[in-house]
Amino acid sequence: MKKVLLTGISGYIGLHCAVELLKEGYAVKGSVRSLSKAEDVTNTITKFIDPKGALEFCELDLLKSEGWEEAVSDCDFVMHVASPFFSKIPKDENELIKPAVEGTLNALKAANKAGIKRVVLTSSMVAMLGEVTGDENINDNSWTNVNAKNATAYLKSKTLAEKSAWEFVKDKDMELVTIHPGPVYGPTLSGNLSGESMTLIKRIITGELKQMIHASINMSDVRDVAKIHVMALENEQAANQRFIVATDVAYSFKELATTLKLNGYNKVATMLAPNFMVKFLANFSSEMKGMMPYVGKKYEGSISSTKDIFNWKPIPFDKMILDTAKSVSGFLNM
């Protein structure tokens, strides 16, 4: 049985990746910041599949080099999912950039030393936004200009982490595959609603969010994201490529809200917030400032290579959004 070091196993995407790996017959070594999380993670995963002894844990810190070599020493692949995420703008952008870059390099250095032949890295469409001005036709050759006016700390962190990965492997006997979701939705396995995606859906369906921002981008189902992560481990054609894993076309947050409204979520507001208001509020709110790369803009990425190489079709947008709302509602006891 081939074993995968899966970093960030306790996260929203990480849990889905763990379940998908176990379903496909891989053994999983999941990294957590503290082994105290291992029991909760095991209990969550066991609700969806019996690990049958194929699940273990190790303790790793993105900012510390200790433990990485030992963690990867008995593994066949590395799936590096762990990365910091905040929509709010931190006071110091290095709070995001440093752990993203150093964690990626710690994973790759350890994998290289252990002779791992392929690493699958979770990147993001935000590493592909060009000059961050909208109306970008995004593909696997697109890169975000980290010096662009609207490039936030999060955009920089994902872009610089991925660039550091490609730079590291270019002269190594190692293959890299990067996975690029847009905003990620879909059911939560753990019931943790504190993440950005779950928080947004919770605020929308409870009526707390009164207006949507005017923005469009390809959106991603977490189940698709996990599936392609796992398929990328051994697909020969995937070597050294970047893959957008998202809907065929860009969708707006208004379309997201409207889908919910039309399907019985009566508290949902579908009114758009005026762009000038969001820009004004960004002067006072770090959360609003974090949305500025998207306000009034549309980003659309091509998923043609992902569909072709993996013989894959994305989960339909309506199903993704409604399954997310159903999952969130269940944990809210609505």
mmCIF file of C-alpha atoms in Angstrom:
data_model
loop_
_atom_site.group_PDB
_atom_site.id
_atom_site.type_symbol
_atom_site.label_atom_id
_atom_site.label_comp_id
_atom_site.label_asym_id
_atom_site.label_seq_id
_atom_site.Cartn_x
_atom_site.Cartn_y
_atom_site.Cartn_z
ATOM 1 C CA MET A 1 0.000 0.000 0.000
ATOM 2 C CA LYS A 2 1.469 3.349 -1.058
ATOM 3 C CA LYS A 3 1.639 6.005 1.621
ATOM 4 C CA VAL A 4 1.017 9.739 1.254
ATOM 5 C CA LEU A 5 2.194 12.461 3.604
ATOM 6 C CA LEU A 6 -0.816 14.771 3.682
ATOM 7 C CA THR A 7 -0.106 18.132 5.298
ATOM 8 C CA GLY A 8 -2.979 20.112 6.756
ATOM 9 C CA ILE A 9 -5.167 17.033 7.182
ATOM 10 C CA SER A 10 -7.426 18.722 9.752
ATOM 11 C CA GLY A 11 -8.483 21.498 7.349
ATOM 12 C CA TYR A 12 -11.547 21.717 5.121
ATOM 13 C CA ILE A 13 -9.752 20.517 1.973
ATOM 14 C CA GLY A 14 -7.360 18.255 3.880
ATOM 15 C CA LEU A 15 -10.138 16.142 5.398
ATOM 16 C CA HIS A 16 -11.720 15.587 1.993
ATOM 17 C CA CYS A 17 -8.301 14.640 0.575
ATOM 18 C CA ALA A 18 -7.774 12.134 3.402
ATOM 19 C CA VAL A 19 -11.124 10.430 2.779
ATOM 20 C CA GLU A 20 -10.493 10.329 -0.978
ATOM 21 C CA LEU A 21 -7.001 8.880 -0.498
ATOM 22 C CA LEU A 22 -8.288 6.133 1.794
ATOM 23 C CA LYS A 23 -11.110 5.319 -0.628
ATOM 24 C CA GLU A 24 -8.538 4.939 -3.411
ATOM 25 C CA GLY A 25 -6.413 2.536 -1.370
ATOM 26 C CA TYR A 26 -3.624 4.794 -0.154
ATOM 27 C CA ALA A 27 -2.290 4.876 3.397
ATOM 28 C CA VAL A 28 -2.327 8.377 4.883
ATOM 29 C CA LYS A 29 0.100 10.074 7.246
ATOM 30 C CA GLY A 30 -1.564 13.337 8.178
ATOM 31 C CA SER A 31 0.343 16.273 9.580
ATOM 32 C CA VAL A 32 -1.179 18.405 12.322
ATOM 33 C CA ARG A 33 0.256 21.314 14.279
ATOM 34 C CA SER A 34 -0.493 19.417 17.487
ATOM 35 C CA LEU A 35 -1.064 15.689 17.927
ATOM 36 C CA SER A 36 -3.914 16.605 20.256
ATOM 37 C CA LYS A 37 -5.987 17.066 17.066
ATOM 38 C CA ALA A 38 -5.421 13.487 15.907
ATOM 39 C CA GLU A 39 -8.373 11.947 17.744
ATOM 40 C CA ASP A 40 -10.885 14.471 16.413
ATOM 41 C CA VAL A 41 -9.556 14.082 12.866
ATOM 42 C CA THR A 42 -9.740 10.282 13.117
ATOM 43 C CA ASN A 43 -13.301 10.439 14.430
ATOM 44 C CA THR A 44 -14.345 12.713 11.569
ATOM 45 C CA ILE A 45 -12.763 10.553 8.865
ATOM 46 C CA THR A 46 -14.182 7.358 10.365
ATOM 47 C CA LYS A 47 -17.710 8.710 9.808
ATOM 48 C CA PHE A 48 -17.073 8.439 6.073
ATOM 49 C CA ILE A 49 -14.641 5.527 5.716
ATOM 50 C CA ASP A 50 -13.002 2.950 7.957
ATOM 51 C CA PRO A 51 -9.241 3.663 7.759
ATOM 52 C CA LYS A 52 -8.481 0.015 8.636
ATOM 53 C CA GLY A 53 -5.136 0.937 10.148
ATOM 54 C CA ALA A 54 -4.087 3.030 7.152
ATOM 55 C CA LEU A 55 -4.224 6.382 8.969
ATOM 56 C CA GLU A 56 -1.488 7.844 11.155
ATOM 57 C CA PHE A 57 -0.357 11.281 12.244
ATOM 58 C CA CYS A 58 2.744 13.388 12.688
ATOM 59 C CA GLU A 59 3.321 16.834 14.141
ATOM 60 C CA LEU A 60 4.701 19.492 11.771
ATOM 61 C CA ASP A 61 4.965 23.269 11.780
ATOM 62 C CA LEU A 62 5.163 25.200 8.502
ATOM 63 C CA LEU A 63 7.747 27.563 9.989
ATOM 64 C CA LYS A 64 10.000 24.905 11.521
ATOM 65 C CA SER A 65 12.266 22.532 9.649
ATOM 66 C CA GLU A 66 12.222 19.944 12.419
ATOM 67 C CA GLY A 67 10.324 16.727 11.810
ATOM 68 C CA TRP A 68 9.841 16.991 8.049
ATOM 69 C CA GLU A 69 12.507 14.511 7.010
ATOM 70 C CA GLU A 70 11.294 11.922 9.503
ATOM 71 C CA ALA A 71 7.675 12.481 8.465
ATOM 72 C CA VAL A 72 8.318 11.841 4.775
ATOM 73 C CA SER A 73 10.936 9.090 5.182
ATOM 74 C CA ASP A 74 8.498 6.169 4.796
ATOM 75 C CA CYS A 75 6.147 7.811 2.285
ATOM 76 C CA ASP A 76 5.774 7.416 -1.471
ATOM 77 C CA PHE A 77 4.181 10.800 -2.195
ATOM 78 C CA VAL A 78 3.707 14.197 -0.586
ATOM 79 C CA MET A 79 0.442 16.116 -0.836
ATOM 80 C CA HIS A 80 1.086 19.591 0.547
ATOM 81 C CA VAL A 81 -2.284 21.138 1.356
ATOM 82 C CA ALA A 82 -1.420 23.114 4.487
ATOM 83 C CA SER A 83 -1.209 26.888 4.022
ATOM 84 C CA PRO A 84 -2.383 29.894 6.023
ATOM 85 C CA PHE A 85 -5.518 31.680 4.821
ATOM 86 C CA PHE A 86 -7.113 34.958 5.866
ATOM 87 C CA SER A 87 -9.396 37.132 3.775
ATOM 88 C CA LYS A 88 -8.591 39.980 6.152
ATOM 89 C CA ILE A 89 -5.432 41.954 5.498
ATOM 90 C CA PRO A 90 -2.861 41.249 8.252
ATOM 91 C CA LYS A 91 -0.867 44.128 9.697
ATOM 92 C CA ASP A 92 2.280 42.418 8.459
ATOM 93 C CA GLU A 93 1.891 40.596 5.127
ATOM 94 C CA ASN A 94 4.682 38.217 6.131
ATOM 95 C CA GLU A 95 2.254 36.626 8.597
ATOM 96 C CA LEU A 96 0.829 34.973 5.481
ATOM 97 C CA ILE A 97 3.753 34.945 3.084
ATOM 98 C CA LYS A 98 6.431 33.468 5.345
ATOM 99 C CA PRO A 99 4.604 30.294 6.458
ATOM 100 C CA ALA A 100 3.255 29.715 2.938
ATOM 101 C CA VAL A 101 6.698 29.885 1.329
ATOM 102 C CA GLU A 102 8.708 28.251 4.101
ATOM 103 C CA GLY A 103 6.168 25.477 4.610
ATOM 104 C CA THR A 104 6.243 24.675 0.898
ATOM 105 C CA LEU A 105 10.036 24.584 0.840
ATOM 106 C CA ASN A 106 10.203 22.460 4.006
ATOM 107 C CA ALA A 107 7.913 19.905 2.361
ATOM 108 C CA LEU A 108 9.859 19.895 -0.914
ATOM 109 C CA LYS A 109 13.300 19.726 0.686
ATOM 110 C CA ALA A 110 12.271 16.750 2.809
ATOM 111 C CA ALA A 111 10.624 15.035 -0.166
ATOM 112 C CA ASN A 112 13.722 15.518 -2.286
ATOM 113 C CA LYS A 113 16.003 14.115 0.392
ATOM 114 C CA ALA A 114 13.739 11.080 0.763
ATOM 115 C CA GLY A 115 13.728 10.443 -2.977
ATOM 116 C CA ILE A 116 10.028 11.203 -3.421
ATOM 117 C CA LYS A 117 9.279 11.364 -7.136
ATOM 118 C CA ARG A 118 6.118 13.463 -7.104
ATOM 119 C CA VAL A 119 4.671 16.192 -4.910
ATOM 120 C CA VAL A 120 1.137 17.542 -5.344
ATOM 121 C CA LEU A 121 0.807 21.110 -4.086
ATOM 122 C CA THR A 122 -2.382 23.023 -3.339
ATOM 123 C CA SER A 123 -2.053 26.407 -4.962
ATOM 124 C CA SER A 124 -4.966 28.640 -5.991
ATOM 125 C CA MET A 125 -6.468 30.592 -8.861
ATOM 126 C CA VAL A 126 -5.341 33.689 -6.950
ATOM 127 C CA ALA A 127 -1.804 32.810 -8.059
ATOM 128 C CA MET A 128 -3.014 33.250 -11.680
ATOM 129 C CA LEU A 129 -4.694 36.680 -11.714
ATOM 130 C CA GLY A 130 -2.227 38.562 -13.917
ATOM 131 C CA GLU A 131 -2.275 42.281 -13.135
ATOM 132 C CA VAL A 132 -5.282 41.780 -10.790
ATOM 133 C CA THR A 133 -7.462 44.086 -12.874
ATOM 134 C CA GLY A 134 -10.192 41.613 -13.834
ATOM 135 C CA ASP A 135 -11.307 40.349 -17.245
ATOM 136 C CA GLU A 136 -8.295 38.046 -17.245
ATOM 137 C CA ASN A 137 -8.426 34.908 -19.375
ATOM 138 C CA ILE A 138 -6.682 32.623 -16.945
ATOM 139 C CA ASN A 139 -4.877 29.434 -17.927
ATOM 140 C CA ASP A 140 -1.977 27.282 -16.762
ATOM 141 C CA ASN A 141 0.523 29.893 -17.976
ATOM 142 C CA SER A 142 -1.025 32.740 -15.955
ATOM 143 C CA TRP A 143 0.731 34.232 -12.954
ATOM 144 C CA THR A 144 -0.303 36.964 -10.542
ATOM 145 C CA ASN A 145 1.973 39.995 -10.537
ATOM 146 C CA VAL A 146 2.762 40.309 -6.829
ATOM 147 C CA ASN A 147 3.664 43.969 -7.394
ATOM 148 C CA ALA A 148 0.253 44.776 -8.871
ATOM 149 C CA LYS A 149 -1.737 47.501 -7.137
ATOM 150 C CA ASN A 150 -4.477 45.156 -5.899
ATOM 151 C CA ALA A 151 -2.245 42.227 -4.938
ATOM 152 C CA THR A 152 -3.113 41.446 -1.312
ATOM 153 C CA ALA A 153 -0.997 39.508 1.165
ATOM 154 C CA TYR A 154 -2.984 36.332 0.452
ATOM 155 C CA LEU A 155 -2.492 36.628 -3.313
ATOM 156 C CA LYS A 156 1.211 37.207 -2.747
ATOM 157 C CA SER A 157 1.496 34.252 -0.354
ATOM 158 C CA LYS A 158 -0.017 31.751 -2.782
ATOM 159 C CA THR A 159 1.911 33.112 -5.771
ATOM 160 C CA LEU A 160 5.286 33.266 -4.037
ATOM 161 C CA ALA A 161 4.840 29.849 -2.434
ATOM 162 C CA GLU A 162 4.079 28.254 -5.793
ATOM 163 C CA LYS A 163 6.888 30.093 -7.562
ATOM 164 C CA SER A 164 9.316 28.926 -4.879
ATOM 165 C CA ALA A 165 8.143 25.351 -5.490
ATOM 166 C CA TRP A 166 8.697 25.486 -9.246
ATOM 167 C CA GLU A 167 12.084 27.121 -8.719
ATOM 168 C CA PHE A 168 13.081 24.378 -6.265
ATOM 169 C CA VAL A 169 12.174 21.415 -8.501
ATOM 170 C CA LYS A 170 13.554 22.737 -11.781
ATOM 171 C CA ASP A 171 16.952 21.108 -11.275
ATOM 172 C CA LYS A 172 15.758 18.145 -9.189
ATOM 173 C CA ASP A 173 14.752 14.615 -10.108
ATOM 174 C CA MET A 174 11.258 15.299 -8.804
ATOM 175 C CA GLU A 175 7.875 15.990 -10.403
ATOM 176 C CA LEU A 176 5.541 18.704 -9.194
ATOM 177 C CA VAL A 177 1.804 19.095 -9.827
ATOM 178 C CA THR A 178 -0.041 22.196 -8.629
ATOM 179 C CA ILE A 179 -3.805 22.334 -8.081
ATOM 180 C CA HIS A 180 -5.607 25.666 -8.466
ATOM 181 C CA PRO A 181 -9.129 25.993 -7.050
ATOM 182 C CA GLY A 182 -11.174 29.171 -6.990
ATOM 183 C CA PRO A 183 -13.331 29.905 -3.919
ATOM 184 C CA VAL A 184 -14.010 26.440 -2.477
ATOM 185 C CA TYR A 185 -17.462 25.268 -1.416
ATOM 186 C CA GLY A 186 -19.108 21.895 -0.840
ATOM 187 C CA PRO A 187 -20.005 19.947 2.320
ATOM 188 C CA THR A 188 -17.953 20.249 5.473
ATOM 189 C CA LEU A 189 -16.960 16.887 6.921
ATOM 190 C CA SER A 190 -16.096 18.168 10.383
ATOM 191 C CA GLY A 191 -18.885 20.673 11.005
ATOM 192 C CA ASN A 192 -16.297 23.398 11.550
ATOM 193 C CA LEU A 193 -18.001 26.516 10.204
ATOM 194 C CA SER A 194 -15.234 28.967 11.096
ATOM 195 C CA GLY A 195 -13.451 28.821 7.729
ATOM 196 C CA GLU A 196 -13.998 31.490 5.077
ATOM 197 C CA SER A 197 -16.240 29.391 2.801
ATOM 198 C CA MET A 198 -18.468 28.039 5.536
ATOM 199 C CA THR A 199 -18.694 31.428 7.239
ATOM 200 C CA LEU A 200 -19.837 33.083 4.014
ATOM 201 C CA ILE A 201 -22.560 30.503 3.346
ATOM 202 C CA LYS A 202 -23.674 30.661 6.979
ATOM 203 C CA ARG A 203 -23.947 34.463 6.821
ATOM 204 C CA ILE A 204 -25.881 34.286 3.546
ATOM 205 C CA ILE A 205 -28.450 31.634 4.516
ATOM 206 C CA THR A 206 -29.112 33.176 7.937
ATOM 207 C CA GLY A 207 -29.698 36.597 6.367
ATOM 208 C CA GLU A 208 -26.799 38.185 8.235
ATOM 209 C CA LEU A 209 -25.164 39.257 4.963
ATOM 210 C CA LYS A 210 -27.433 41.910 3.488
ATOM 211 C CA GLN A 211 -25.639 42.548 0.186
ATOM 212 C CA MET A 212 -23.364 40.638 -2.194
ATOM 213 C CA ILE A 213 -20.196 42.050 -3.678
ATOM 214 C CA HIS A 214 -20.159 42.464 -7.460
ATOM 215 C CA ALA A 215 -17.542 39.876 -8.438
ATOM 216 C CA SER A 216 -17.272 36.750 -10.595
ATOM 217 C CA ILE A 217 -14.780 33.883 -10.671
ATOM 218 C CA ASN A 218 -14.766 30.137 -11.294
ATOM 219 C CA MET A 219 -15.844 28.411 -8.086
ATOM 220 C CA SER A 220 -14.736 25.003 -6.854
ATOM 221 C CA ASP A 221 -16.361 22.037 -5.162
ATOM 222 C CA VAL A 222 -14.155 20.648 -2.404
ATOM 223 C CA ARG A 223 -15.007 17.109 -3.554
ATOM 224 C CA ASP A 224 -13.613 17.864 -7.022
ATOM 225 C CA VAL A 225 -10.554 19.499 -5.512
ATOM 226 C CA ALA A 226 -9.817 16.430 -3.381
ATOM 227 C CA LYS A 227 -10.465 14.055 -6.280
ATOM 228 C CA ILE A 228 -8.002 15.793 -8.595
ATOM 229 C CA HIS A 229 -5.378 16.000 -5.836
ATOM 230 C CA VAL A 230 -5.527 12.224 -5.550
ATOM 231 C CA MET A 231 -5.698 11.534 -9.294
ATOM 232 C CA ALA A 232 -2.662 13.804 -9.778
ATOM 233 C CA LEU A 233 -0.452 11.548 -7.670
ATOM 234 C CA GLU A 234 0.094 8.948 -10.386
ATOM 235 C CA ASN A 235 -1.285 10.315 -13.653
ATOM 236 C CA GLU A 236 1.724 10.335 -15.994
ATOM 237 C CA GLN A 237 0.373 13.217 -18.108
ATOM 238 C CA ALA A 238 0.003 15.421 -15.029
ATOM 239 C CA ALA A 239 3.728 15.673 -14.315
ATOM 240 C CA ASN A 240 4.992 19.236 -13.918
ATOM 241 C CA GLN A 241 1.686 20.866 -14.797
ATOM 242 C CA ARG A 242 -0.716 23.364 -13.219
ATOM 243 C CA PHE A 243 -4.418 22.517 -13.100
ATOM 244 C CA ILE A 244 -7.422 24.733 -12.455
ATOM 245 C CA VAL A 245 -10.069 22.672 -10.641
ATOM 246 C CA ALA A 246 -13.288 24.662 -10.758
ATOM 247 C CA THR A 247 -16.522 25.280 -12.645
ATOM 248 C CA ASP A 248 -16.433 25.565 -16.442
ATOM 249 C CA VAL A 249 -17.250 29.266 -16.265
ATOM 250 C CA ALA A 250 -17.088 32.116 -13.791
ATOM 251 C CA TYR A 251 -20.062 32.616 -11.476
ATOM 252 C CA SER A 252 -20.963 35.704 -9.498
ATOM 253 C CA PHE A 253 -21.736 35.870 -5.794
ATOM 254 C CA LYS A 254 -25.142 37.226 -6.782
ATOM 255 C CA GLU A 255 -25.755 34.007 -8.757
ATOM 256 C CA LEU A 256 -24.696 32.049 -5.679
ATOM 257 C CA ALA A 257 -27.200 33.921 -3.518
ATOM 258 C CA THR A 258 -29.948 33.675 -6.123
ATOM 259 C CA THR A 259 -29.489 29.896 -6.338
ATOM 260 C CA LEU A 260 -30.030 29.653 -2.593
ATOM 261 C CA LYS A 261 -33.000 32.030 -2.651
ATOM 262 C CA LEU A 262 -34.738 30.059 -5.399
ATOM 263 C CA ASN A 263 -34.304 26.825 -3.451
ATOM 264 C CA GLY A 264 -36.053 27.748 -0.247
ATOM 265 C CA TYR A 265 -33.483 29.747 1.677
ATOM 266 C CA ASN A 266 -35.854 32.643 2.222
ATOM 267 C CA LYS A 267 -33.590 34.796 4.379
ATOM 268 C CA VAL A 268 -31.027 35.180 1.594
ATOM 269 C CA ALA A 269 -30.445 38.700 0.291
ATOM 270 C CA THR A 270 -29.536 39.040 -3.387
ATOM 271 C CA MET A 271 -29.007 42.798 -3.594
ATOM 272 C CA LEU A 272 -25.591 43.941 -4.807
ATOM 273 C CA ALA A 273 -23.473 46.262 -2.691
ATOM 274 C CA PRO A 274 -22.422 49.301 -4.761
ATOM 275 C CA ASN A 275 -18.748 49.058 -5.681
ATOM 276 C CA PHE A 276 -18.034 52.554 -4.350
ATOM 277 C CA MET A 277 -19.438 51.564 -0.954
ATOM 278 C CA VAL A 278 -17.239 48.471 -0.701
ATOM 279 C CA LYS A 279 -14.198 50.519 -1.735
ATOM 280 C CA PHE A 280 -15.039 53.165 0.850
ATOM 281 C CA LEU A 281 -15.496 50.593 3.620
ATOM 282 C CA ALA A 282 -12.148 49.051 2.663
ATOM 283 C CA ASN A 283 -10.526 52.137 4.183
ATOM 284 C CA PHE A 284 -11.759 51.004 7.590
ATOM 285 C CA SER A 285 -12.156 47.224 7.340
ATOM 286 C CA SER A 286 -9.314 44.767 6.724
ATOM 287 C CA GLU A 287 -11.889 42.191 5.614
ATOM 288 C CA MET A 288 -13.306 44.554 2.977
ATOM 289 C CA LYS A 289 -9.798 45.497 1.907
ATOM 290 C CA GLY A 290 -9.101 41.815 1.348
ATOM 291 C CA MET A 291 -11.965 41.725 -1.171
ATOM 292 C CA MET A 292 -10.616 44.572 -3.297
ATOM 293 C CA PRO A 293 -8.917 42.345 -5.925
ATOM 294 C CA TYR A 294 -12.379 41.022 -6.822
ATOM 295 C CA VAL A 295 -14.822 43.938 -6.459
ATOM 296 C CA GLY A 296 -16.355 44.886 -9.801
ATOM 297 C CA LYS A 297 -14.182 42.312 -11.587
ATOM 298 C CA LYS A 298 -14.540 39.023 -13.404
ATOM 299 C CA TYR A 299 -11.859 36.349 -13.585
ATOM 300 C CA GLU A 300 -12.442 33.288 -15.742
ATOM 301 C CA GLY A 301 -10.098 30.349 -15.933
ATOM 302 C CA SER A 302 -9.817 27.548 -18.477
ATOM 303 C CA ILE A 303 -10.263 24.022 -17.111
ATOM 304 C CA SER A 304 -9.835 22.305 -20.484
ATOM 305 C CA SER A 305 -6.529 20.625 -19.647
ATOM 306 C CA THR A 306 -7.861 19.406 -16.302
ATOM 307 C CA LYS A 307 -10.910 17.898 -17.988
ATOM 308 C CA ASP A 308 -8.840 16.258 -20.724
ATOM 309 C CA ILE A 309 -6.001 14.807 -18.672
ATOM 310 C CA PHE A 310 -8.151 13.477 -15.836
ATOM 311 C CA ASN A 311 -11.273 12.688 -17.902
ATOM 312 C CA TRP A 312 -13.164 14.798 -15.382
ATOM 313 C CA LYS A 313 -16.221 17.022 -15.292
ATOM 314 C CA PRO A 314 -16.836 19.472 -12.451
ATOM 315 C CA ILE A 315 -19.763 19.027 -10.105
ATOM 316 C CA PRO A 316 -22.516 21.410 -11.327
ATOM 317 C CA PHE A 317 -22.595 24.848 -9.709
ATOM 318 C CA ASP A 318 -26.148 24.522 -8.343
ATOM 319 C CA LYS A 319 -25.401 21.163 -6.721
ATOM 320 C CA MET A 320 -22.202 22.510 -5.179
ATOM 321 C CA ILE A 321 -23.941 25.514 -3.621
ATOM 322 C CA LEU A 322 -27.032 23.628 -2.441
ATOM 323 C CA ASP A 323 -24.962 20.792 -0.955
ATOM 324 C CA THR A 324 -22.904 23.392 0.906
ATOM 325 C CA ALA A 325 -25.987 25.097 2.283
ATOM 326 C CA LYS A 326 -27.516 21.766 3.298
ATOM 327 C CA SER A 327 -24.320 20.819 5.123
ATOM 328 C CA VAL A 328 -24.062 24.169 6.913
ATOM 329 C CA SER A 329 -27.772 24.134 7.798
ATOM 330 C CA GLY A 330 -27.394 20.670 9.278
ATOM 331 C CA PHE A 331 -24.670 21.774 11.624
ATOM 332 C CA LEU A 332 -26.610 24.926 12.491
ATOM 333 C CA ASN A 333 -29.702 22.786 13.163
ATOM 334 C CA MET A 334 -31.760 25.020 10.882
#
